[in-house]
Amino acid sequence: MDLLEYQGKSLFARIGVPVPDGRVAATPEEARDAAAELGGTVVVKAQVQVGGRGKAGGIKLAANPEEAYARAEEILGMNIKGHVVKKLWIEKASNIKAEYYASFTLDRSAKKHLGMISAKGGMDIEQVAAEEPEAVVKVHIDPVIGLPNWQATEMVYRAKLDPEAARGAIKLLKKLYQAFVEFDCDLVEVNPLILTEEGDVVALDSKVALDENGFFRHPDFPNFAMEHDIPPVERMAKDRGLNFIKLDGDVGIIGNGAGLVMSTLDVVSLVGGKAANFLDVGGGAGADTITNALEILMQDPQVKTVLINIFGGITRGDLVAQGIVEAFRRLDLPWPIVVRLDGTNAEEGRRILGEVQSEKLIPAATMREAAEKAVRLAEVS
Ligand code: GDP
Ligand code: MN
């Protein structure tokens, strides 16, 4: 789960990574009040789950509460790369002397954590890495040992940060790594990490991706999602434990396993159609899961046909079929459903499906045949 900047900073603050003081605001009035409370110049920052807000005009300075009100009015409702701004983070402005970059992530192939640091911060790090690879220092960290002082020191010196930033940067890196590990993150990124005129080293931005597999250790983390602006259908799918992504075509796709669902999207596109979504019911889906999945697709008015593509391994064809039968019994399904069932207990599944007395249920023997039928039906409906 990707956190918004202010959420990431709240985690940083919990563990002692220095961040400027700030407040969340959803209206110009709240922004004005926040600025008055914080005092002095503030920065009004759009809270959207996408980078490059600065360049897009989503980050502006305000010298007093009235200016904060005006800047908030400008930024709220702004569309930044497809994300509409509904929330702001009002933060005490910093006096920036230098901007750096730092991050921790996983390097799966090395089976280690990867720390990155650069004296070239505040800009697109991918671009820095492409144009000046030597400007981005990378170190592998043994997850069993953690980040020792010597290694944090090495990072800072090799990246050639300003000497006066060294002490603060080493301390911040250690805290940032601690946050990365303790909060079970896939990524913590700070761009820019700044040196202030006063000599402090502070995280001015935050990008935090939490590993949801670690949520059992952090019972409060699912609450972060409540503050995200997720479309109702996606929220419903999430609540029911399904992986759902909305796309812009008209063929609803349900499959078991991300790989199979992706292949199904490809085959639908190969035969001239466009998928309305990606819905992975995962491995070992039972009857309820399938009924749930169909119920979710009913919320999408763009769907014209549905293609259920199951290749059973752990997932059992008979259970999938029961789920489809149950959906036909309980829901008023508005579209034709093409079903391709293969693998474990597929024969039994097809026998169960044979009991459904509806011309809306269309069997298909292969993935290609299923895709063709679903796409043709979408064209005529
Ligand atoms: P991003 O563009 O989405 O990555 O947003 P950032 O939080 O990284 O902000 C972009 C840029 O805005 C930073 O690199 C800074 O140059 C500038 N900025 C952000 N906060 C402050 C601040 O408190 N004072 C000043 N002077 N500039 C700021
Ligand atoms: Mn940034």
Short mmCIF file of N, CA, C and O in Angstrom, two decimals, residues 257-302:
data_model
loop_
_atom_site.label_atom_id
_atom_site.label_comp_id
_atom_site.label_asym_id
_atom_site.label_seq_id
_atom_site.Cartn_x
_atom_site.Cartn_y
_atom_site.Cartn_z
N GLY A 257 -5.30 -16.16 -10.35
CA GLY A 257 -3.87 -15.95 -10.48
C GLY A 257 -3.58 -14.76 -11.38
O GLY A 257 -4.18 -14.61 -12.44
N ALA A 258 -2.67 -13.90 -10.93
CA ALA A 258 -2.37 -12.66 -11.67
C ALA A 258 -1.86 -12.98 -13.07
O ALA A 258 -2.21 -12.31 -14.04
N GLY A 259 -1.05 -14.04 -13.21
CA GLY A 259 -0.48 -14.39 -14.51
C GLY A 259 -1.57 -14.77 -15.49
O GLY A 259 -1.58 -14.29 -16.64
N LEU A 260 -2.49 -15.60 -15.03
CA LEU A 260 -3.58 -16.04 -15.92
C LEU A 260 -4.48 -14.85 -16.30
O LEU A 260 -4.90 -14.72 -17.45
N VAL A 261 -4.74 -13.99 -15.34
CA VAL A 261 -5.60 -12.83 -15.64
C VAL A 261 -4.92 -11.93 -16.66
O VAL A 261 -5.55 -11.46 -17.62
N MET A 262 -3.63 -11.72 -16.52
CA MET A 262 -2.90 -10.89 -17.48
C MET A 262 -2.92 -11.52 -18.87
O MET A 262 -3.12 -10.82 -19.87
N SER A 263 -2.72 -12.84 -18.92
CA SER A 263 -2.77 -13.51 -20.22
C SER A 263 -4.16 -13.36 -20.82
O SER A 263 -4.30 -13.18 -22.04
N THR A 264 -5.18 -13.42 -19.98
CA THR A 264 -6.55 -13.28 -20.47
C THR A 264 -6.75 -11.89 -21.07
O THR A 264 -7.37 -11.74 -22.12
N LEU A 265 -6.20 -10.88 -20.42
CA LEU A 265 -6.28 -9.51 -20.96
C LEU A 265 -5.64 -9.48 -22.34
O LEU A 265 -6.17 -8.89 -23.28
N ASP A 266 -4.49 -10.15 -22.45
CA ASP A 266 -3.78 -10.17 -23.74
C ASP A 266 -4.62 -10.85 -24.82
O ASP A 266 -4.71 -10.36 -25.95
N VAL A 267 -5.22 -11.99 -24.49
CA VAL A 267 -5.99 -12.73 -25.49
C VAL A 267 -7.24 -11.93 -25.90
O VAL A 267 -7.60 -11.89 -27.07
N VAL A 268 -7.85 -11.28 -24.94
CA VAL A 268 -9.02 -10.44 -25.25
C VAL A 268 -8.61 -9.34 -26.24
O VAL A 268 -9.29 -9.08 -27.23
N SER A 269 -7.46 -8.75 -25.99
CA SER A 269 -6.98 -7.69 -26.87
C SER A 269 -6.57 -8.27 -28.23
O SER A 269 -6.83 -7.66 -29.28
N LEU A 270 -6.01 -9.48 -28.24
CA LEU A 270 -5.62 -10.15 -29.48
C LEU A 270 -6.81 -10.37 -30.41
O LEU A 270 -6.71 -10.25 -31.62
N VAL A 271 -7.97 -10.70 -29.83
CA VAL A 271 -9.15 -10.95 -30.66
C VAL A 271 -9.98 -9.68 -30.87
O VAL A 271 -11.13 -9.74 -31.28
N GLY A 272 -9.37 -8.53 -30.56
CA GLY A 272 -10.00 -7.25 -30.91
C GLY A 272 -10.87 -6.63 -29.84
O GLY A 272 -11.59 -5.67 -30.11
N GLY A 273 -10.81 -7.14 -28.61
CA GLY A 273 -11.63 -6.57 -27.55
C GLY A 273 -10.82 -5.76 -26.55
O GLY A 273 -9.61 -5.60 -26.71
N LYS A 274 -11.52 -5.23 -25.55
CA LYS A 274 -10.84 -4.46 -24.50
C LYS A 274 -11.39 -4.85 -23.14
O LYS A 274 -12.62 -4.85 -22.94
N ALA A 275 -10.50 -5.16 -22.22
CA ALA A 275 -10.92 -5.58 -20.89
C ALA A 275 -11.44 -4.40 -20.08
O ALA A 275 -10.93 -3.29 -20.18
N ALA A 276 -12.49 -4.66 -19.29
CA ALA A 276 -13.08 -3.62 -18.44
C ALA A 276 -12.38 -3.55 -17.09
O ALA A 276 -12.53 -2.58 -16.35
N ASN A 277 -11.64 -4.62 -16.78
CA ASN A 277 -11.00 -4.67 -15.47
C ASN A 277 -10.04 -5.85 -15.41
O ASN A 277 -9.99 -6.68 -16.30
N PHE A 278 -9.35 -5.89 -14.31
CA PHE A 278 -8.48 -7.01 -13.94
C PHE A 278 -9.02 -7.48 -12.60
O PHE A 278 -9.07 -6.70 -11.66
N LEU A 279 -9.48 -8.73 -12.52
CA LEU A 279 -9.95 -9.23 -11.22
C LEU A 279 -9.38 -10.62 -10.97
O LEU A 279 -9.76 -11.59 -11.62
N ASP A 280 -8.47 -10.67 -10.04
CA ASP A 280 -7.81 -11.93 -9.69
C ASP A 280 -8.43 -12.46 -8.41
O ASP A 280 -8.35 -11.81 -7.37
N VAL A 281 -9.07 -13.64 -8.50
CA VAL A 281 -9.67 -14.21 -7.29
C VAL A 281 -8.65 -15.00 -6.47
O VAL A 281 -8.97 -15.49 -5.40
N GLY A 282 -7.42 -15.10 -6.99
CA GLY A 282 -6.35 -15.74 -6.23
C GLY A 282 -6.43 -17.25 -6.28
O GLY A 282 -7.30 -17.83 -6.93
N GLY A 283 -5.51 -17.88 -5.59
CA GLY A 283 -5.49 -19.34 -5.55
C GLY A 283 -6.48 -19.86 -4.52
O GLY A 283 -6.75 -19.22 -3.52
N GLY A 284 -7.06 -21.02 -4.80
CA GLY A 284 -7.95 -21.66 -3.83
C GLY A 284 -9.26 -20.93 -3.60
O GLY A 284 -9.84 -21.00 -2.52
N ALA A 285 -9.72 -20.19 -4.64
CA ALA A 285 -10.99 -19.46 -4.50
C ALA A 285 -12.15 -20.43 -4.32
O ALA A 285 -12.25 -21.43 -5.02
N GLY A 286 -13.02 -20.14 -3.39
CA GLY A 286 -14.21 -20.96 -3.17
C GLY A 286 -15.41 -20.35 -3.88
O GLY A 286 -15.29 -19.36 -4.60
N ALA A 287 -16.58 -20.97 -3.65
CA ALA A 287 -17.79 -20.52 -4.31
C ALA A 287 -18.11 -19.06 -3.96
O ALA A 287 -18.46 -18.26 -4.84
N ASP A 288 -17.96 -18.70 -2.70
CA ASP A 288 -18.26 -17.33 -2.25
C ASP A 288 -17.44 -16.29 -3.00
O ASP A 288 -17.94 -15.22 -3.34
N THR A 289 -16.17 -16.62 -3.20
CA THR A 289 -15.27 -15.69 -3.87
C THR A 289 -15.78 -15.36 -5.26
O THR A 289 -15.75 -14.21 -5.69
N ILE A 290 -16.23 -16.38 -5.97
CA ILE A 290 -16.71 -16.18 -7.34
C ILE A 290 -17.99 -15.34 -7.34
O ILE A 290 -18.14 -14.40 -8.13
N THR A 291 -18.90 -15.65 -6.42
CA THR A 291 -20.13 -14.85 -6.32
C THR A 291 -19.78 -13.40 -6.01
O THR A 291 -20.30 -12.47 -6.61
N ASN A 292 -18.86 -13.21 -5.06
CA ASN A 292 -18.38 -11.86 -4.71
C ASN A 292 -17.82 -11.12 -5.91
O ASN A 292 -18.09 -9.94 -6.13
N ALA A 293 -17.01 -11.84 -6.69
CA ALA A 293 -16.35 -11.23 -7.85
C ALA A 293 -17.41 -10.75 -8.85
O ALA A 293 -17.31 -9.64 -9.38
N LEU A 294 -18.42 -11.58 -9.09
CA LEU A 294 -19.47 -11.19 -10.03
C LEU A 294 -20.26 -10.00 -9.50
O LEU A 294 -20.62 -9.08 -10.24
N GLU A 295 -20.46 -9.98 -8.20
CA GLU A 295 -21.18 -8.87 -7.57
C GLU A 295 -20.41 -7.56 -7.75
O GLU A 295 -21.00 -6.50 -7.97
N ILE A 296 -19.10 -7.65 -7.68
CA ILE A 296 -18.27 -6.45 -7.85
C ILE A 296 -18.37 -5.94 -9.29
O ILE A 296 -18.52 -4.75 -9.53
N LEU A 297 -18.32 -6.86 -10.25
CA LEU A 297 -18.41 -6.43 -11.66
C LEU A 297 -19.76 -5.79 -11.96
O LEU A 297 -19.88 -4.95 -12.85
N MET A 298 -20.79 -6.16 -11.18
CA MET A 298 -22.11 -5.55 -11.38
C MET A 298 -22.11 -4.06 -11.06
O MET A 298 -23.00 -3.32 -11.48
N GLN A 299 -21.11 -3.60 -10.29
CA GLN A 299 -21.02 -2.17 -9.95
C GLN A 299 -20.44 -1.35 -11.09
O GLN A 299 -20.43 -0.13 -11.03
N ASP A 300 -19.92 -2.02 -12.11
CA ASP A 300 -19.26 -1.29 -13.20
C ASP A 300 -20.19 -1.22 -14.42
O ASP A 300 -20.40 -2.22 -15.11
N PRO A 301 -20.76 -0.04 -14.68
CA PRO A 301 -21.72 0.09 -15.78
C PRO A 301 -21.11 -0.12 -17.16
O PRO A 301 -21.84 -0.32 -18.14
N GLN A 302 -19.78 -0.08 -17.26
CA GLN A 302 -19.14 -0.25 -18.57
C GLN A 302 -19.09 -1.71 -19.03
O GLN A 302 -18.89 -1.98 -20.21
#
